[in-house]
Coordinates of C-alpha atoms and ligand atoms in Angstrom, one line a residue:
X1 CA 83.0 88.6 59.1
X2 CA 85.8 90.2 61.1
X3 CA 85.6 90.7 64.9
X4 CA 88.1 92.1 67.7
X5 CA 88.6 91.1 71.0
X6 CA 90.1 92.5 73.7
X7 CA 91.6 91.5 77.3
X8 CA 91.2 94.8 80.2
X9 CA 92.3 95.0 83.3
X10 CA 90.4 96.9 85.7
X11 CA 91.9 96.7 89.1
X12 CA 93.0 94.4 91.3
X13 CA 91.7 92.4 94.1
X14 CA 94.1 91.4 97.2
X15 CA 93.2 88.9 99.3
X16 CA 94.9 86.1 101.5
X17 CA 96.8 83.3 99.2
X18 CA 94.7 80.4 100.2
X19 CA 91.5 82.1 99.0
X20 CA 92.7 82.3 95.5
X21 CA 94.3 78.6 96.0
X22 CA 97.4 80.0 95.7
X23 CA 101.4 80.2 97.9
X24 CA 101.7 83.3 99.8
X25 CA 100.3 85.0 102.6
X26 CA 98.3 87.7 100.5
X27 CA 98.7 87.7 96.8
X28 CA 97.0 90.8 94.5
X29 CA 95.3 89.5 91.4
X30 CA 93.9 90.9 87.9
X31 CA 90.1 91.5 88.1
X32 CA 90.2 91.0 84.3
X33 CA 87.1 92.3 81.5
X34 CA 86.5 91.4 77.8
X35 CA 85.6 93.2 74.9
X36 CA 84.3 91.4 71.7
X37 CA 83.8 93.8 68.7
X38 CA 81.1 92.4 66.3
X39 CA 79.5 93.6 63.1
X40 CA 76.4 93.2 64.6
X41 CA 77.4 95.1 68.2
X42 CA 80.1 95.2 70.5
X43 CA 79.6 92.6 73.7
X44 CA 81.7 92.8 76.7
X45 CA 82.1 89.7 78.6
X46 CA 81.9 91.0 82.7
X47 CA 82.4 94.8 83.4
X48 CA 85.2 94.7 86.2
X49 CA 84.7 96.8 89.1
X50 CA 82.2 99.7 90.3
X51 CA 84.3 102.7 89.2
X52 CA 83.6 104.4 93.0
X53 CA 86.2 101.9 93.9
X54 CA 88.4 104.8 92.7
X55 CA 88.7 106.9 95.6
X56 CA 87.3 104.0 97.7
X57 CA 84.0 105.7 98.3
X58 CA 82.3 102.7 97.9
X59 CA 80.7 101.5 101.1
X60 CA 81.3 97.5 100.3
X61 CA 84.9 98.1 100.8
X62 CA 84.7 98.1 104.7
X63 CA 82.2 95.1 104.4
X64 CA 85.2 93.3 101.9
X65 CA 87.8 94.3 104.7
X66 CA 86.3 92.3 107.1
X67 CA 86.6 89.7 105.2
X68 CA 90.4 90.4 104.7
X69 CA 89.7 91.4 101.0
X70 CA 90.1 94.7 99.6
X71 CA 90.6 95.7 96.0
X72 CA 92.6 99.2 94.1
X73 CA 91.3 100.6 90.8
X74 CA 93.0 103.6 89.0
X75 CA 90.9 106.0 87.0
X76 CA 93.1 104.8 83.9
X77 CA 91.5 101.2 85.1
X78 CA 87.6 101.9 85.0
X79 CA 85.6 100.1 82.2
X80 CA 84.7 103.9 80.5
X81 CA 88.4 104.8 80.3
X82 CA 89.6 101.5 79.0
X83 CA 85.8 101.9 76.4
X84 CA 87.4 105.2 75.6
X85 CA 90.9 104.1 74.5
X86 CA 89.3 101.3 72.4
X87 CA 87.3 104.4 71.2
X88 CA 84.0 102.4 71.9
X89 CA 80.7 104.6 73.4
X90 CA 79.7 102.8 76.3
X91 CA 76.3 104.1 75.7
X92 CA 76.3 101.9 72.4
X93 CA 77.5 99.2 74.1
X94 CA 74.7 96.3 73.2
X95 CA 75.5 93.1 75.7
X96 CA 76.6 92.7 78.9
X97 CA 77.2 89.0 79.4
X98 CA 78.0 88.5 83.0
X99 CA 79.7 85.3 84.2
X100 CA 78.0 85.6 87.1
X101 CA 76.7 88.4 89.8
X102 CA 79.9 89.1 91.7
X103 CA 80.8 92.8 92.5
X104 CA 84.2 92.5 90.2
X105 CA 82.7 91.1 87.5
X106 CA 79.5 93.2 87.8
X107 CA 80.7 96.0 88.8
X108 CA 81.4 98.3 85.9
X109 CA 77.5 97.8 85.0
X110 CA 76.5 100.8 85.8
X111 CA 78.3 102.9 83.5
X112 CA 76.6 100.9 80.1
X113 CA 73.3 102.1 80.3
X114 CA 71.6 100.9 77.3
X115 CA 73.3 97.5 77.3
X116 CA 71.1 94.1 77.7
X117 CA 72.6 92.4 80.2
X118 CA 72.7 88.6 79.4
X119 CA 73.2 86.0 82.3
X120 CA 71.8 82.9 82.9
X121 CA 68.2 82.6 84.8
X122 CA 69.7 80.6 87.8
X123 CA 71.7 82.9 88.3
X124 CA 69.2 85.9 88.2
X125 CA 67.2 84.2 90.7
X126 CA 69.8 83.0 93.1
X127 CA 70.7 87.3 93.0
X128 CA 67.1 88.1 94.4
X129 CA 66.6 84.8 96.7
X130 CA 67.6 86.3 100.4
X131 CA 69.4 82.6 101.5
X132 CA 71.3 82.3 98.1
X133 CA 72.4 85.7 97.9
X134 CA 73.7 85.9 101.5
X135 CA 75.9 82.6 101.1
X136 CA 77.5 83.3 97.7
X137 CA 77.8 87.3 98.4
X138 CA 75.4 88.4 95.2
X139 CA 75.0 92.7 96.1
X140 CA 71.4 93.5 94.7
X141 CA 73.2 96.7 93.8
X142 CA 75.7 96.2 91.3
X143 CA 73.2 94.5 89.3
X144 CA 69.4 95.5 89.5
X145 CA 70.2 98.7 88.0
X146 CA 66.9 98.8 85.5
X147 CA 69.0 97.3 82.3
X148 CA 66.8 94.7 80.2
X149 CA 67.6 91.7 80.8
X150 CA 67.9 88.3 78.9
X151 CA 67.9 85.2 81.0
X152 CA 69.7 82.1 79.7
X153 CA 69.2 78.7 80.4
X154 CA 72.5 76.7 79.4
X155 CA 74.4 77.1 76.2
X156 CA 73.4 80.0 74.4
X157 CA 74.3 81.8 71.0
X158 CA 75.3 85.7 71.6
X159 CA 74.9 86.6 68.0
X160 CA 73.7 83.6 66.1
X161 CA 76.7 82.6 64.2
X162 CA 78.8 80.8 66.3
X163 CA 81.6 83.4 67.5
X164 CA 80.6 84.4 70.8
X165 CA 78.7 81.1 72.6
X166 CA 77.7 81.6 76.7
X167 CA 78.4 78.3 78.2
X168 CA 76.9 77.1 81.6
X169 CA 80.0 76.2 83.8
X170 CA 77.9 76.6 87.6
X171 CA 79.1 75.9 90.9
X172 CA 81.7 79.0 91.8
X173 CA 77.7 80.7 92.1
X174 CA 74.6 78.7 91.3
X175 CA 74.5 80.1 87.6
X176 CA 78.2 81.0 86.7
X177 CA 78.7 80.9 82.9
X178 CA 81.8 81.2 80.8
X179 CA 82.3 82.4 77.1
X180 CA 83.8 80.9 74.3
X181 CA 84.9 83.3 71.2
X182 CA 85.5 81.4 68.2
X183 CA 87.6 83.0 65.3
X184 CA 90.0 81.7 62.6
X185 CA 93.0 82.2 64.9
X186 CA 91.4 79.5 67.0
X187 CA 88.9 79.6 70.4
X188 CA 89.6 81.7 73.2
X189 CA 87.3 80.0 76.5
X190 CA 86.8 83.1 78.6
X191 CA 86.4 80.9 81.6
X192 CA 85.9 83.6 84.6
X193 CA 85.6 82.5 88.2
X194 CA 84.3 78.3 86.9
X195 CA 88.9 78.9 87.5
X196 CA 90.9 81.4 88.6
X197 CA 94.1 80.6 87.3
X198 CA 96.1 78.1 85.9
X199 CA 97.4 76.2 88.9
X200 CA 93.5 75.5 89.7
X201 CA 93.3 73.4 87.0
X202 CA 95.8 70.3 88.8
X203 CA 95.2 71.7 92.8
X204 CA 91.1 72.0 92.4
X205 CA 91.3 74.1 95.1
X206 CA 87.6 75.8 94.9
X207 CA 86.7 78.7 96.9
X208 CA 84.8 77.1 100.5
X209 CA 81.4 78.8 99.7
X210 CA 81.4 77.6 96.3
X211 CA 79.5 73.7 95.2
X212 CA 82.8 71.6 94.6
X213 CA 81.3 68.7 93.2
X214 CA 79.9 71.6 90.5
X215 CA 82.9 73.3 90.3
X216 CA 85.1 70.1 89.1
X217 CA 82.3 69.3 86.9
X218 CA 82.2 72.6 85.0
X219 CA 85.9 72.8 84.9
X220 CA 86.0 69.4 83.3
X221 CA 83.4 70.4 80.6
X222 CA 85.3 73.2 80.1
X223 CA 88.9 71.8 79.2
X224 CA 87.2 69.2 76.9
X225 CA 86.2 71.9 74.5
X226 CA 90.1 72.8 73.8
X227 CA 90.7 72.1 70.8
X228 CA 94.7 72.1 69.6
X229 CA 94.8 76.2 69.4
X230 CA 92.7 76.9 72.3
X231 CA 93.4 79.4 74.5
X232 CA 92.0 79.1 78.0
X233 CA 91.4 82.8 79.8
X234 CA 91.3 82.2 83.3
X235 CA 89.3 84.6 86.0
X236 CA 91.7 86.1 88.0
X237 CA 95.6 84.7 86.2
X238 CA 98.3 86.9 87.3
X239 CA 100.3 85.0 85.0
X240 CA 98.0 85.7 81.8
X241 CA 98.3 89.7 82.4
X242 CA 101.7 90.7 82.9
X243 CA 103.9 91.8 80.4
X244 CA 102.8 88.9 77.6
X245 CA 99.1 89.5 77.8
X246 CA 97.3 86.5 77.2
X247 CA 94.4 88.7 74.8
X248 CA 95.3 92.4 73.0
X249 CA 93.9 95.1 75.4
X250 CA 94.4 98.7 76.1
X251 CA 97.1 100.1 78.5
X252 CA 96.7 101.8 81.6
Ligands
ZN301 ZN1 83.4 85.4 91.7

């Protein structure tokens, strides 16, 4: 059984250092997608941003800004471009595994219309509870778009044999998962938001909102699964998707 995957970049997100746990007054960080080509359907891990983040149309913008956030996405960025250079249909595109229900990893929903989108239950139901949503910033609208659904509840098999494996890492939202790809090469732990990048994994510096006690406890799950050729994929790594990508991707 052979199977691709692939690393995409679509966008970036710019917010003050500290947020992100990291030096600088404002840094500018990958908002980072995965594509995992299976014989049995191609699955993309998270779906980057809403592609009306192009010409900023999109009204959460001003509500990031507040916030001293903002993001910038090219049309070479969007998930259908980056679909498009992998030659992939997005219409055939079977699973969307979310990490969880943020707008960058959410996003790019929208434009895979026949996809079942796979997340896990707590995290469904944390999107459509008023309190829950409100504190961890869950937009109803980059999600309930119609798609079927399958909830999870912990570990779960993608495709029954092993390769692509949704593990539970909560606490960055109340149902955060991350993915870990298994091939000969070795694993590659997509690890999304459960660590942003590298330096998290000595500083532990959690976003505020987020349940630290959860958030160590996933990340420490997490690094016990390395094995000796074990790449860990980090949520938002400058570092991972520079010049040396950390995964093969497409270029924009
Ligand atoms: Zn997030």
């Amino acid at each position: 059984m052979t199977f691709r995957l692939f690393g995409c970049v679509c966008g970036q997100f710019h917010s003050p250092g500290a947020g992100m746990g990291m030096a600088g007054e404002r840094v500018s960080v990958p908002i980072p997608f995965y594509v995992l080509e299976h014989p049995d359907g191609v699955a993309l891990f998270d779906c980057g941003l809403p592609t009306a983040m192009c010409d900023r149309s999109e009204s959460y913008l001003k509500a990031l800004q507040t916030q001293d956030l903002d993001v910038t996405l090219t049309p070479e960025e969007t998930l259908t471009s980056h679909l498009q250079r992998l030659d992939i249909d997005p219409a055939k595109v079977r699973f969307a595994v979310l990490s969880h229900l943020h707008f960058d990893h959410a996003g790019g929903l929208r434009e895979l219309p026949n996809a079942t989108v796979v997340v896990q239950r707590r995290e469904w139901e944390a999107g459509f509870d008023r309190e829950a949503s409100q504190h961890y910033g869950l937009r109803k609208r980059y999600f309930d778009l119609g798609h079927a659904v399958e909830l999870v509840d912990g570990e779960h098999d993608l495709f029954g044999d092993g390769s692509a494996v949704c593990i539970p890492s909560f606490g960055h939202t109340p149902g955060h998962q991350s993915l870990r790809v298994r091939s000969r090469q070795g694993d590659h732990i997509l690890v999304g938001d459960a660590c942003y990048h590298c330096g998290v994994v000595e500083s532990r510096q959690f976003p505020e909102y987020s349940d630290q006690v959860a958030m160590n406890r996933a990340l420490d799950a997490l690094l016990a699964l390395r094995e000796e050729r074990t790449v860990m994929v980090f949520g938002h790594d400058p570092d991972q998707w520079g010049a040396r990508p950390v995964l093969p991707g497409t270029r924009a």
